[in-house]
Coordinates of C-alpha atoms and ligand atoms in Angstrom, one line a residue:
X293 CA 13.5 -13.0 7.5
X294 CA 10.2 -14.9 8.4
X295 CA 6.9 -13.2 8.2
X296 CA 5.4 -12.1 11.5
X297 CA 1.6 -12.1 11.6
X298 CA -0.4 -9.8 13.9
X299 CA -4.1 -9.9 14.4
X300 CA -5.9 -6.9 15.9
X301 CA -9.0 -8.5 17.4
X302 CA -11.5 -7.6 20.1
X303 CA -15.2 -8.2 20.2
X304 CA -16.0 -4.6 21.0
X305 CA -16.5 -2.2 18.1
X306 CA -15.3 1.4 18.1
X307 CA -12.2 0.7 20.2
X308 CA -9.6 1.7 17.6
X309 CA -8.8 -1.6 15.9
X310 CA -9.1 -0.4 12.4
X311 CA -7.4 2.9 13.1
X312 CA -4.5 1.0 14.7
X313 CA -4.3 -1.6 12.0
X314 CA -4.1 1.0 9.3
X315 CA -1.7 3.4 10.9
X316 CA 0.6 0.7 12.3
X317 CA 0.7 -0.9 8.9
X318 CA 1.4 2.5 7.3
X319 CA 4.0 3.3 10.0
X320 CA 5.9 0.0 9.4
X321 CA 5.7 0.6 5.6
X322 CA 7.1 4.1 6.2
X323 CA 10.1 2.4 7.9
X324 CA 10.6 0.4 4.7
X325 CA 9.2 -2.8 6.3
X326 CA 7.2 -4.7 3.7
X327 CA 3.7 -4.9 5.2
X328 CA 0.5 -6.6 4.1
X329 CA -2.7 -5.3 5.7
X330 CA -5.6 -7.8 5.5
X331 CA -9.1 -6.4 5.9
X332 CA -11.2 -9.2 7.4
X333 CA -14.1 -7.0 8.5
X334 CA -17.0 -7.2 6.0
X335 CA -17.6 -3.4 6.7
X336 CA -14.3 -2.8 4.9
X337 CA -13.3 0.2 6.8
X338 CA -9.6 -0.6 6.6
X339 CA -9.9 -0.9 2.9
X340 CA -11.4 2.5 2.4
X341 CA -9.0 4.0 5.0
X342 CA -6.1 3.3 2.8
X343 CA -7.9 4.7 -0.2
X344 CA -8.9 1.5 -2.0
X345 CA -12.4 1.0 -3.5
X346 CA -14.2 -2.1 -2.6
X347 CA -14.4 -4.5 -5.6
X348 CA -16.5 -7.6 -6.0
X349 CA -14.5 -10.7 -5.8
X350 CA -11.5 -8.9 -4.2
X351 CA -11.3 -10.2 -0.7
X352 CA -10.5 -13.4 1.1
X353 CA -14.1 -14.6 0.8
X354 CA -13.4 -16.7 -2.3
X355 CA -10.2 -18.3 -1.0
X356 CA -11.8 -19.0 2.4
X357 CA -14.4 -21.1 0.6
X358 CA -11.8 -22.8 -1.6
X359 CA -12.2 -20.6 -4.6
X360 CA -9.1 -18.8 -5.8
X361 CA -5.9 -17.9 -4.0
X362 CA -5.1 -15.2 -1.5
X363 CA -2.1 -14.1 -3.7
X364 CA -4.4 -12.8 -6.4
X365 CA -6.2 -10.6 -3.9
X366 CA -3.1 -8.6 -3.0
X367 CA -3.7 -5.0 -4.1
X368 CA -1.0 -2.4 -4.1
X369 CA -1.7 0.9 -2.3
X370 CA -0.5 4.4 -3.0
X371 CA 2.1 3.9 -0.2
X372 CA 5.4 2.2 -0.8
X373 CA 5.9 -1.1 1.0
X374 CA 2.2 -1.3 1.9
X375 CA -0.1 -3.7 0.2
X376 CA -3.7 -4.7 1.0
X377 CA -6.0 -7.6 0.8
X378 CA -9.3 -5.7 0.7
X379 CA -12.7 -6.7 2.2
X380 CA -16.1 -6.8 0.7
X381 CA -19.6 -7.3 2.1
X382 CA -19.7 -10.9 0.9
X383 CA -17.2 -11.7 3.6
X384 CA -20.0 -11.6 6.1
X385 CA -21.3 -14.8 4.6
X386 CA -18.0 -16.5 5.4
X387 CA -18.9 -16.0 9.1
X388 CA -21.7 -18.6 8.6
X389 CA -20.3 -20.7 5.8
X390 CA -17.1 -21.4 7.6
X391 CA -19.0 -23.3 10.3
X392 CA -19.9 -25.9 7.7
X393 CA -16.4 -26.6 6.5
X394 CA -13.8 -29.0 7.8
X395 CA -11.1 -27.5 9.9
X396 CA -13.2 -24.4 10.2
X397 CA -10.8 -22.7 12.6
X398 CA -7.7 -23.2 10.4
X399 CA -9.1 -22.0 7.1
X400 CA -7.5 -18.6 7.1
X401 CA -4.2 -20.0 8.2
X402 CA -4.2 -22.3 5.2
X403 CA -5.2 -19.5 2.9
X404 CA -2.4 -17.1 4.0
X405 CA 0.3 -19.7 4.5
X406 CA 1.5 -19.4 0.9
X407 CA 1.9 -15.7 1.4
X408 CA 3.8 -16.1 4.6
X409 CA 7.5 -16.3 4.0
X410 CA 7.2 -16.4 0.2
X411 CA 5.7 -13.1 -0.9
X412 CA 8.3 -10.9 0.6
X413 CA 6.2 -9.4 3.4
X414 CA 8.0 -9.0 6.7
X415 CA 4.7 -8.3 8.5
X416 CA 1.0 -9.2 8.0
X417 CA -1.6 -7.2 10.0
X418 CA -5.1 -8.6 10.1
X419 CA -8.0 -6.2 11.0
X420 CA -10.9 -8.1 12.4
X421 CA -14.7 -7.4 12.7
X422 CA -16.0 -6.3 16.1
X423 CA -17.1 -9.8 17.1
X424 CA -15.5 -13.0 18.2
X425 CA -17.1 -14.9 15.4
X426 CA -15.4 -17.4 13.1
X427 CA -13.5 -14.7 11.1
X428 CA -11.9 -13.4 14.3
X429 CA -11.3 -16.9 15.6
X430 CA -9.6 -17.8 12.2
X431 CA -7.4 -14.7 12.5
X432 CA -6.3 -15.9 16.0
X433 CA -5.6 -19.3 14.6
X434 CA -3.5 -17.7 11.8
X435 CA -1.5 -15.2 13.8
X436 CA 1.7 -15.2 15.8
X437 CA 0.6 -12.3 18.0
X438 CA -2.7 -10.8 19.1
X439 CA -2.7 -7.1 19.5
X440 CA -5.6 -5.7 21.6
X441 CA -6.8 -2.1 21.4
X442 CA -8.6 -0.8 24.5
X443 CA -10.4 2.5 24.5
X444 CA -9.5 4.7 27.5
X445 CA -13.1 4.6 28.7
X446 CA -15.1 3.2 31.7
X447 CA -15.2 -0.6 31.5
X448 CA -12.3 -0.8 29.1
X449 CA -11.2 -4.1 30.5
X450 CA -14.6 -5.6 30.2
X451 CA -14.5 -8.4 27.6
X452 CA -10.7 -8.8 27.8
X453 CA -11.1 -12.0 29.8
X454 CA -13.3 -13.5 27.0
X455 CA -10.8 -12.9 24.3
X456 CA -7.9 -14.1 26.4
X457 CA -9.8 -17.3 27.2
X458 CA -10.3 -17.9 23.5
X459 CA -6.6 -17.5 23.0
X460 CA -5.9 -20.1 25.7
X461 CA -8.5 -22.4 24.1
X462 CA -6.9 -22.2 20.7
X463 CA -3.5 -22.9 22.2
X464 CA -4.5 -25.9 24.3
X465 CA -6.6 -27.4 21.5
X466 CA -3.5 -27.4 19.4
X467 CA -5.0 -25.1 16.8
X468 CA -2.3 -22.5 17.3
X469 CA 0.0 -23.4 20.1
X470 CA 2.3 -20.5 19.3
X471 CA -0.2 -17.7 19.7
X472 CA 0.7 -15.0 22.2
X473 CA -0.8 -11.8 23.4
X474 CA 1.7 -9.5 21.8
X475 CA 0.5 -6.3 23.3
X476 CA -2.2 -3.9 24.4
X477 CA -2.6 -0.5 22.8
X478 CA -4.5 2.1 24.7
X479 CA -6.5 4.3 22.3
X480 CA -8.5 7.6 22.4
X481 CA -6.7 8.9 25.5
X482 CA -8.2 12.1 26.7
X483 CA -5.6 14.0 28.7
X484 CA -8.2 16.4 30.1
X485 CA -10.0 13.6 32.1
X486 CA -8.9 11.7 35.1
X487 CA -10.7 8.7 33.7
X488 CA -8.3 8.1 30.8
X489 CA -5.4 8.2 33.2
X490 CA -7.1 5.8 35.7
X491 CA -7.9 3.4 32.9
X492 CA -4.3 3.3 31.7
X493 CA -3.1 2.8 35.2
X494 CA -5.5 -0.1 35.7
X495 CA -4.4 -1.8 32.6
X496 CA -0.8 -1.3 33.6
X497 CA -1.5 -3.0 36.9
X498 CA -3.2 -6.0 35.1
X499 CA -0.8 -6.4 32.1
X500 CA 2.4 -4.6 33.0
X501 CA 4.5 -6.3 30.4
X502 CA 1.9 -6.2 27.6
X503 CA 0.7 -2.6 27.6
X504 CA 2.7 -0.4 25.2
X505 CA 4.2 2.8 26.6
X506 CA 2.7 4.7 23.7
X507 CA -0.8 5.8 24.3
X508 CA -2.9 7.0 21.3
X509 CA -4.5 10.4 22.0
X510 CA -8.1 11.1 21.0
X511 CA -7.7 13.6 18.1
X512 CA -9.9 14.9 15.4
X513 CA -7.2 14.4 12.8
X514 CA -7.2 10.6 13.4
X515 CA -10.9 10.4 13.0
X516 CA -10.9 12.5 9.8
X517 CA -8.1 10.7 8.0
X518 CA -10.2 7.6 6.9
X519 CA -12.7 9.7 5.1
X520 CA -9.9 11.0 2.9
X521 CA -8.7 7.4 2.4
X522 CA -5.3 8.2 3.9
X523 CA -3.3 6.9 6.9
X524 CA -2.5 9.7 9.3
X525 CA 1.1 10.0 8.0
X526 CA -0.3 11.1 4.6
X527 CA -3.2 13.1 5.9
X528 CA -1.4 15.1 8.6
X529 CA 2.2 14.0 9.1
X530 CA 2.9 16.7 11.7
X531 CA -0.2 15.8 13.9
X532 CA -0.2 14.4 17.4
X533 CA -1.8 11.3 16.0
X534 CA 1.0 10.7 13.5
X535 CA 3.5 11.2 16.3
X536 CA 1.7 8.7 18.5
X537 CA 1.5 6.0 15.7
X538 CA 5.2 6.6 14.8
X539 CA 6.1 6.0 18.4
X540 CA 3.9 2.8 18.6
X541 CA 5.5 1.6 15.3
X542 CA 8.9 2.0 16.9
X543 CA 7.8 0.0 20.0
X544 CA 6.4 -2.7 17.8
X545 CA 9.6 -2.9 15.7
X546 CA 11.6 -3.2 18.9
X547 CA 9.4 -5.6 20.8
X548 CA 9.1 -8.1 17.9
X549 CA 12.6 -7.6 16.4
X550 CA 11.2 -6.5 13.0
X551 CA 14.4 -4.8 11.9
X552 CA 17.8 -6.4 11.8
Ligands
ADP778 N1 -7.4 8.1 18.6 C1 -8.5 8.5 18.0 N2 -9.0 9.8 18.1 C2 -10.2 10.1 17.6 N3 -11.0 9.3 16.9 C3 -10.6 8.0 16.8 C4 -9.3 7.5 17.3 N4 -9.2 6.2 17.0 C5 -10.3 5.9 16.4 N5 -11.1 6.9 16.2 C6 -12.4 7.0 15.6 O1 -13.3 6.2 16.4 C7 -14.1 5.4 15.6 C8 -13.9 3.9 15.9 O2 -12.5 3.6 15.6 P1 -12.1 2.3 14.8 O3 -10.6 2.3 14.6 O4 -12.9 2.2 13.5 O5 -12.6 1.2 15.8 P2 -12.9 -0.4 15.5 O6 -12.2 -0.8 14.3 O7 -12.4 -1.0 16.8 O8 -14.4 -0.5 15.4 C9 -13.8 5.7 14.1 O9 -14.7 6.7 13.7 C10 -12.4 6.3 14.2 O10 -12.1 7.2 13.2
MG779 MG1 -12.9 -1.8 12.6

């Protein structure tokens, strides 16, 4: 089985990228699908959310500048079938340094290519920083599918055009002709407000075949779990958040044929 690479990118912060990266990765792992989570955000929130301490020299910063290999950055987690390539603050420098390298959009692709297909991971999920800088652009160049998270808030669709234009640019420039918008995940849904429902309806109108049926509710348990270094399935397996991310995981498995 080939490796399927997803990137969760969006220039907005606080829209549920990391929460979705972590809990989708953990959800797939819980279904015995070997998954590698790559934390590409220098803030390292996905790293701590799966209970791993930041460690100097353990991130893709070195490999991106030609020092060391990504393989040696793979760190096991407490969860079966789930491994992590952590982040560290130094990764922020890559945002600037990459611009001075040759092939600066395809660096990440080159760095993770040896892991693709050969390391036994069925899925790689990349969690991006909240900017469309070179790290996010590199993740788009390295991925098969872009997953976008949108907060169920006023102006949710704002900025969507920008990232989709970048996808088109990478495709037509031949950097990653196979890249597709894989899906849109609506997050932080508040069932008590009309606004949440209106936002979901609006996105359904715009992207009917991309929006996932599963909508992630706004719940305190989902926001608490990262501070305990646990995915929602370990923190509170019976919560609404766990239920929602299980349902999203099942949709992702089905949509992308991740189980035979
Ligand atoms: N469904 C949710 N319900 C409640 N809080 C959430 C939910 N999803 C994310 N959060 C919280 O909102 C904040 C931003 O989410 P995060 O996933 O870190 O977004 P991003 O990675 O896009 O910046 C975090 O504090 C996170 O714990
Ligand atoms: Mg994040």
